[in-house]
Amino acid sequence: MRASPRRCGRSEEDPLALPEVLSGDTIAAIATPAGAGGIGIVRLSGPQAGQVLRTLFRHSSRDPLQSPRRLCLGQVVDPATGHAVDEVLAVYMPGPGTFTREPVVEIDTHGGGLVLREVLRLCLRAGARAAQPGEFTLRAFLNGRIDLAQAEAVRDLVSARTHLASRQALAQLEGALSDRVRRTRGSLLDALAGVEAAIDFDETVDYDAVAELLHGAEDELRALVKSAREGIRRREGLRVTIVGRPNVGKSSLLNSLLRNDRAIVTDIPGTTRDTLEESVDLAGLAITFVDTAGLGAEAGDDPVERLGRERSWRALRGADMALLVLDASRPLDDGDRAVAEGAASAPLMLAVWNKIDLGPPREPGPLAGCPEVHVSALTGAGMERLEASIVSLALQGDRGEDEAPLTSERHLDAARRALEAASAAREGLADGYRLDMAAEDLRGACRALGEITGESVDADLLTRLFATFCVGK
Ligand SMILES: Nc1nc2c(ncn2[C@@H]2O[C@H](COP(=O)(O)OP(=O)(O)OP(=O)(O)O)[C@@H](O)[C@H]2O)c(=O)[nH]1
Ligand SMILES: [Mg+2]
């Protein structure tokens, strides 16, 4: 299945200003993607949402404000001219039983962009303010409806490109990760309470009890840290750069992996001159394959070729995995070895011996240590094994083990800091150092873990995080 990139109305130049969010404004946004569609939705949240609806909606039979949570047919009418803009369905949902815990209105229009923009304009004129990216979700977080990990899951669910990514985001939205983090934080808080009690009553600490709690918390933190690689890869996918000497079959391999003649293939070395990339869903992982111009033939000084090679090296630097393509029908040469050396700088590397249809597979040797696969991009032989190898290398055997993994670098960084602080506290207590220092370490560990779920976050972090959301989310 081919994954198609999703676009969303993200605006980086217009980051969210927290004071505005906290001001109690009523916000409005187009919640459906740009372009023509069957229906489009304008969404409002805030204390004036019902009032705004009353200003511009003329109901047919039922008044949505009198019939909360029911879709009501009617027209959006421009109050200035009395002209109808569209026939719509509107729903009014009083707070706090809504996503944002505020009064929420949704107006289902016909899907055209023009109609949606006009309805939004009328909402703004009636007193609403244009929502910032992620502002509906931010309100849900600030009003205690969801925690921060769940808020991130909303974003991840919207942008998920594979079923593994969406399943993981849904579990996170339902609180699987949050529960796990809170349990661990609970053990740390219990240990802290033990230490603080000893400080308050000027007693010696019950070291065994505290150490047991901390050992448990550290085990769980280590498991969380370990889960991050799979969680992040399931969510973000991987970039896999295909490199090799000219003519070894890189573009043929790309086409075979994509099941689509995406790249030009000829028997002329140097056919591919620019990098070319395309994403696919490989067993639930979003993999972006990058085909590159042939490397290891640095003699040519054709400027286009030189630029192409520069791009190949750059693509390698940005790769999560390098597929090093080698021609199995001829001996390895210095050029192959030079490319292999470069490819080894990628975090993961897989050697692909191509063209096995031309003769018996060559003995591996010079590249021992790197996993290898033998294929023919021409006949398709070995391609399934290649796909399986890419997936298992990407997940490095962690596949499916973790139902509630950490899913971002932000989580990973927080969990690492929590682990470090918890270990420092336990070792400090064992070495008999001052209790107040151990207590400070434990508070640091709790704070770090609280960043994942949002118990301890600052406005800066929220601003940065929610800037990655779509408008209308
Ligand atoms: N017999 C055989 N020929 C192959 C195989 N894979 C590719 N070829 C042929 O090798 C030639 C080069 O293939 P490309 O896919 O263009 O190779 P490339 O590595 O992208 O080449 P450049 O873009 O020039 O660096 C073409 O004639 C392909 O048909 C294979 O598995 N077996
Ligand atoms: Mg090529």
Tab-separated table of N, CA and C and ligand atoms in Angstrom, residues 250-251 264 271-272 291-292, ligand 2:
chain	number	residue	atom	x	y	z
A	250	LYS	N	20.504	0.574	-8.308
A	250	LYS	CA	19.830	1.290	-7.211
A	250	LYS	C	18.407	1.704	-7.604
A	251	SER	N	18.301	2.293	-8.791
A	251	SER	CA	16.976	2.774	-9.212
A	251	SER	C	16.046	1.594	-9.491
A	264	ILE	N	14.024	6.475	-13.521
A	264	ILE	CA	14.509	6.033	-14.838
A	264	ILE	C	15.616	5.016	-14.637
A	271	THR	N	22.882	7.264	-14.802
A	271	THR	CA	21.517	7.611	-15.212
A	271	THR	C	20.856	8.533	-14.191
A	272	THR	N	20.957	8.156	-12.916
A	272	THR	CA	20.329	8.983	-11.878
A	272	THR	C	21.289	10.097	-11.495
A	291	ASP	N	16.460	7.351	-3.565
A	291	ASP	CA	17.383	6.866	-4.595
A	291	ASP	C	18.400	7.975	-4.839
A	292	THR	N	19.627	7.588	-5.108
A	292	THR	CA	20.676	8.601	-5.249
A	292	THR	C	21.505	8.364	-6.519
B	2	MG	MG	19.846	5.161	-10.834
